[in-house]
Amino acid sequence: MRVRTRTGRRAAGALTAAALLLSALSLTGCEADGSHKASPGRPGAPDSFTDGAPSGRGAALEPANAHHPGRGGPVRQAARPDPAPELSRELPGLGPRTRAELPDDSDQVVIVTGTGRNSSTSTAVLYERVEADEESHGTSRGTGDAGAVWRAGASWMAHNGLRGWTDRHHQGDLRSPIGVFGLTDSGGRRKDPGTLLPYDHTRPGFTIHGSGSEGEPLSGSFGYVVAINYNRRAGTSPLHTARPMGWNRGGGIWLHVDHGGPTQGCISLSRKNMKNLLLTLDPQRHPVVVMGDSASLAR
């Protein structure tokens, strides 16, 4: 079997992609300019999306059986027995500063942990607060009581901003904002899968064309979307353009379907995992996302 290396080609491509991304004016996040259009070979659309396709030499290796939605379908893994739910008293990887930002009534927390401050690859895990009941293995719904524990879901491959993470996000910096943000609104080009969140099915608004930073097609990236409440008005469609902190601080940061490359600030997951997330999030449990590189989250 012949193995063809593409290191030189990918390195050159990464430099070209960075230059092209910088030229995309007024774009930050998934619906930066409201048009969701990109010219071929140029990332002129909302954030990129990916469900684990690495970008650059520092990207983490993937399982041999991983399959990218942006390249033909959802991630598929070999069948294996379901492990016992992982329970913990504290949310792992979060330091006192980050934990202090968590709302007391949040019983669903999506933790997105970047592999490095300047890396575009990350992992996402949904934690749900449940009663510490040994007989039910903590499967009953949590109430926010001190006696409750956190149950971990599956670990999902994800992408974040092309240039990694930042504590102070600005329009066009190609970094994802670090912090704790509410998840109150959703939508997408695909029909509502049955989520309990408000769902906007305005098809034209979630249509995107063109190519991402690695030449991957962006089509279908907004099939499913959950708005991240960074510089937006909660309770409105993900397409709403209000920017309470001003346009220079960016906006339109979403969780959306991965397309196989880094984003302009959003977090992207496989289509299957985005659908699962939509079916799990419950506004009555006040879901939030905690996102950033591992060192920042541990502060």
Short mmCIF file of N, CA and C in Angstrom, two decimals, residues 10 13-15 17-18 21 47-62 68 71 112-124 156-166 173-177 212-214 216 254-270 291-294:
data_model
loop_
_atom_site.label_atom_id
_atom_site.label_comp_id
_atom_site.label_asym_id
_atom_site.label_seq_id
_atom_site.Cartn_x
_atom_site.Cartn_y
_atom_site.Cartn_z
N ARG A 10 -0.48 20.75 2.68
CA ARG A 10 -1.42 21.21 3.74
C ARG A 10 -0.87 22.45 4.42
N GLY A 13 -1.44 25.28 2.21
CA GLY A 13 -2.88 25.56 2.18
C GLY A 13 -3.34 26.29 3.42
N ALA A 14 -2.77 25.93 4.58
CA ALA A 14 -3.16 26.57 5.84
C ALA A 14 -2.81 28.05 5.81
N LEU A 15 -1.59 28.41 5.27
CA LEU A 15 -1.21 29.81 5.19
C LEU A 15 -2.13 30.58 4.27
N ALA A 17 -5.22 29.78 3.55
CA ALA A 17 -6.55 29.87 4.18
C ALA A 17 -6.59 31.00 5.18
N ALA A 18 -5.50 31.16 5.98
CA ALA A 18 -5.48 32.22 6.98
C ALA A 18 -5.57 33.58 6.31
N LEU A 21 -9.12 34.14 5.13
CA LEU A 21 -10.05 34.41 6.22
C LEU A 21 -9.92 35.84 6.70
N ASP A 47 -19.28 31.40 10.79
CA ASP A 47 -18.27 30.49 11.27
C ASP A 47 -18.21 29.21 10.51
N SER A 48 -17.07 28.62 10.56
CA SER A 48 -16.88 27.32 9.95
C SER A 48 -17.50 26.30 10.86
N PHE A 49 -17.52 25.11 10.43
CA PHE A 49 -18.12 24.06 11.23
C PHE A 49 -17.34 22.84 10.97
N THR A 50 -17.23 22.04 11.99
CA THR A 50 -16.57 20.80 11.77
C THR A 50 -16.84 19.89 12.90
N ASP A 51 -16.71 18.59 12.66
CA ASP A 51 -17.01 17.72 13.75
C ASP A 51 -15.79 16.93 14.08
N GLY A 52 -14.67 17.50 13.84
CA GLY A 52 -13.45 16.87 14.24
C GLY A 52 -12.40 16.86 13.18
N ALA A 53 -12.68 17.28 11.94
CA ALA A 53 -11.65 17.30 10.93
C ALA A 53 -10.58 18.27 11.36
N PRO A 54 -9.32 17.80 11.59
CA PRO A 54 -8.29 18.69 12.10
C PRO A 54 -7.84 19.70 11.06
N SER A 55 -7.23 20.79 11.55
CA SER A 55 -6.73 21.83 10.67
C SER A 55 -5.30 22.14 11.08
N GLY A 56 -4.35 21.92 10.18
CA GLY A 56 -2.96 22.25 10.50
C GLY A 56 -2.21 21.09 11.09
N ARG A 57 -0.88 21.30 11.28
CA ARG A 57 -0.04 20.21 11.74
C ARG A 57 -0.29 19.82 13.18
N GLY A 58 -0.81 20.76 14.01
CA GLY A 58 -0.98 20.46 15.41
C GLY A 58 -2.28 19.78 15.74
N ALA A 59 -3.07 19.41 14.73
CA ALA A 59 -4.38 18.81 14.99
C ALA A 59 -4.24 17.42 15.57
N ALA A 60 -5.18 17.07 16.45
CA ALA A 60 -5.16 15.75 17.07
C ALA A 60 -5.56 14.69 16.06
N LEU A 61 -5.01 13.49 16.24
CA LEU A 61 -5.37 12.38 15.37
C LEU A 61 -6.77 11.91 15.69
N GLU A 62 -7.45 11.37 14.70
CA GLU A 62 -8.81 10.91 14.86
C GLU A 62 -8.87 9.39 14.79
N HIS A 68 -16.43 12.25 8.39
CA HIS A 68 -16.87 13.62 8.55
C HIS A 68 -18.14 13.91 7.77
N ARG A 71 -17.92 15.58 4.60
CA ARG A 71 -17.31 14.81 3.52
C ARG A 71 -18.13 13.56 3.22
N VAL A 112 -17.06 22.66 26.21
CA VAL A 112 -16.25 22.56 24.99
C VAL A 112 -14.82 22.93 25.39
N THR A 113 -13.93 21.96 25.31
CA THR A 113 -12.55 22.14 25.76
C THR A 113 -11.60 22.13 24.57
N GLY A 114 -10.94 23.25 24.32
CA GLY A 114 -9.99 23.34 23.23
C GLY A 114 -8.68 22.66 23.57
N THR A 115 -8.03 22.10 22.56
CA THR A 115 -6.77 21.40 22.80
C THR A 115 -5.62 22.36 23.05
N GLY A 116 -5.80 23.64 22.75
CA GLY A 116 -4.76 24.64 22.98
C GLY A 116 -5.31 26.02 22.73
N ARG A 117 -4.63 27.02 23.28
CA ARG A 117 -5.10 28.40 23.13
C ARG A 117 -5.23 28.81 21.68
N ASN A 118 -4.33 28.31 20.83
CA ASN A 118 -4.33 28.69 19.42
C ASN A 118 -4.76 27.56 18.50
N SER A 119 -5.40 26.54 19.06
CA SER A 119 -5.83 25.38 18.28
C SER A 119 -7.28 25.52 17.85
N SER A 120 -7.60 24.93 16.71
CA SER A 120 -8.98 24.97 16.20
C SER A 120 -9.74 23.67 16.45
N THR A 121 -9.15 22.73 17.18
CA THR A 121 -9.82 21.47 17.49
C THR A 121 -10.17 21.42 18.97
N SER A 122 -11.27 20.78 19.28
CA SER A 122 -11.74 20.70 20.65
C SER A 122 -12.63 19.48 20.82
N THR A 123 -13.05 19.25 22.06
CA THR A 123 -14.01 18.19 22.37
C THR A 123 -15.17 18.80 23.15
N ALA A 124 -16.34 18.22 22.98
CA ALA A 124 -17.53 18.70 23.67
C ALA A 124 -18.20 17.56 24.42
N TRP A 156 -17.64 14.35 22.20
CA TRP A 156 -17.83 14.62 20.78
C TRP A 156 -16.66 15.44 20.24
N MET A 157 -16.17 15.06 19.07
CA MET A 157 -15.15 15.86 18.40
C MET A 157 -15.78 17.15 17.89
N ALA A 158 -15.02 18.23 17.93
CA ALA A 158 -15.57 19.53 17.55
C ALA A 158 -14.47 20.40 16.94
N HIS A 159 -14.91 21.48 16.30
CA HIS A 159 -14.00 22.52 15.83
C HIS A 159 -14.42 23.84 16.45
N ASN A 160 -13.45 24.70 16.63
CA ASN A 160 -13.69 26.08 17.08
C ASN A 160 -13.01 27.02 16.11
N GLY A 161 -12.77 28.27 16.52
CA GLY A 161 -12.21 29.26 15.62
C GLY A 161 -10.84 28.88 15.06
N LEU A 162 -10.58 29.34 13.85
CA LEU A 162 -9.33 29.03 13.15
C LEU A 162 -8.10 29.36 13.98
N ARG A 163 -8.13 30.48 14.70
CA ARG A 163 -6.97 30.92 15.48
C ARG A 163 -7.07 30.58 16.95
N GLY A 164 -8.08 29.78 17.33
CA GLY A 164 -8.18 29.34 18.71
C GLY A 164 -9.18 30.12 19.53
N TRP A 165 -8.73 30.63 20.69
CA TRP A 165 -9.64 31.18 21.71
C TRP A 165 -9.19 32.56 22.16
N THR A 166 -10.13 33.32 22.72
CA THR A 166 -9.81 34.64 23.23
C THR A 166 -10.74 35.01 24.38
N ASP A 173 -11.67 38.38 14.39
CA ASP A 173 -10.40 37.90 14.94
C ASP A 173 -10.20 36.40 14.75
N LEU A 174 -11.22 35.70 14.25
CA LEU A 174 -11.13 34.27 13.94
C LEU A 174 -10.85 33.42 15.18
N ARG A 175 -11.26 33.91 16.34
CA ARG A 175 -11.12 33.17 17.59
C ARG A 175 -12.49 33.00 18.24
N SER A 176 -12.65 31.93 18.99
CA SER A 176 -13.91 31.69 19.70
C SER A 176 -13.85 32.34 21.08
N PRO A 177 -14.95 32.92 21.54
CA PRO A 177 -14.94 33.57 22.85
C PRO A 177 -14.90 32.56 23.99
N GLY A 212 -14.96 26.49 2.81
CA GLY A 212 -14.33 26.88 4.05
C GLY A 212 -12.84 27.08 3.89
N SER A 213 -12.14 27.23 5.02
CA SER A 213 -10.72 27.57 4.99
C SER A 213 -9.84 26.46 4.43
N GLU A 214 -10.36 25.23 4.41
CA GLU A 214 -9.58 24.12 3.86
C GLU A 214 -10.16 23.63 2.53
N GLU A 216 -13.24 22.92 2.00
CA GLU A 216 -14.39 22.04 2.19
C GLU A 216 -15.69 22.78 1.92
N TRP A 254 -22.47 30.39 17.03
CA TRP A 254 -23.43 29.28 17.09
C TRP A 254 -22.73 27.96 17.36
N LEU A 255 -23.51 27.01 17.81
CA LEU A 255 -23.20 25.59 17.69
C LEU A 255 -23.90 25.15 16.40
N HIS A 256 -23.18 24.51 15.49
CA HIS A 256 -23.82 24.12 14.24
C HIS A 256 -23.13 22.89 13.66
N VAL A 257 -23.62 22.44 12.52
CA VAL A 257 -23.13 21.20 11.90
C VAL A 257 -21.72 21.40 11.35
N ASP A 258 -20.88 20.44 11.62
CA ASP A 258 -19.50 20.48 11.16
C ASP A 258 -19.40 20.30 9.66
N HIS A 259 -18.42 20.98 9.06
CA HIS A 259 -18.22 20.80 7.62
C HIS A 259 -16.81 20.36 7.30
N GLY A 260 -16.01 20.06 8.32
CA GLY A 260 -14.70 19.49 8.06
C GLY A 260 -13.55 20.48 8.11
N GLY A 261 -13.70 21.60 8.81
CA GLY A 261 -12.61 22.57 8.93
C GLY A 261 -12.88 23.53 10.07
N PRO A 262 -11.88 24.37 10.41
CA PRO A 262 -12.03 25.33 11.51
C PRO A 262 -13.09 26.38 11.20
N THR A 263 -13.52 27.08 12.24
CA THR A 263 -14.59 28.06 12.10
C THR A 263 -14.05 29.47 12.24
N GLN A 264 -14.95 30.42 12.14
CA GLN A 264 -14.58 31.82 12.36
C GLN A 264 -14.93 32.25 13.79
N GLY A 265 -15.33 31.30 14.62
CA GLY A 265 -15.67 31.62 16.01
C GLY A 265 -16.69 30.68 16.60
N CYS A 266 -17.45 29.98 15.75
CA CYS A 266 -18.49 29.06 16.21
C CYS A 266 -17.88 27.75 16.72
N ILE A 267 -18.74 26.90 17.25
CA ILE A 267 -18.38 25.54 17.62
C ILE A 267 -19.18 24.61 16.71
N SER A 268 -18.50 23.64 16.09
CA SER A 268 -19.21 22.76 15.17
C SER A 268 -19.09 21.31 15.60
N LEU A 269 -20.20 20.58 15.43
CA LEU A 269 -20.30 19.16 15.76
C LEU A 269 -20.87 18.43 14.56
N SER A 270 -20.74 17.11 14.56
CA SER A 270 -21.35 16.34 13.49
C SER A 270 -22.86 16.54 13.48
N MET A 291 -17.04 27.22 27.39
CA MET A 291 -16.14 26.98 26.27
C MET A 291 -14.84 27.75 26.41
N GLY A 292 -13.76 27.11 25.98
CA GLY A 292 -12.45 27.72 26.01
C GLY A 292 -11.36 26.66 25.95
N ASP A 293 -10.12 27.09 25.86
CA ASP A 293 -9.03 26.13 25.92
C ASP A 293 -8.91 25.60 27.34
N SER A 294 -8.29 24.42 27.49
CA SER A 294 -8.27 23.74 28.78
C SER A 294 -7.63 24.59 29.87
#
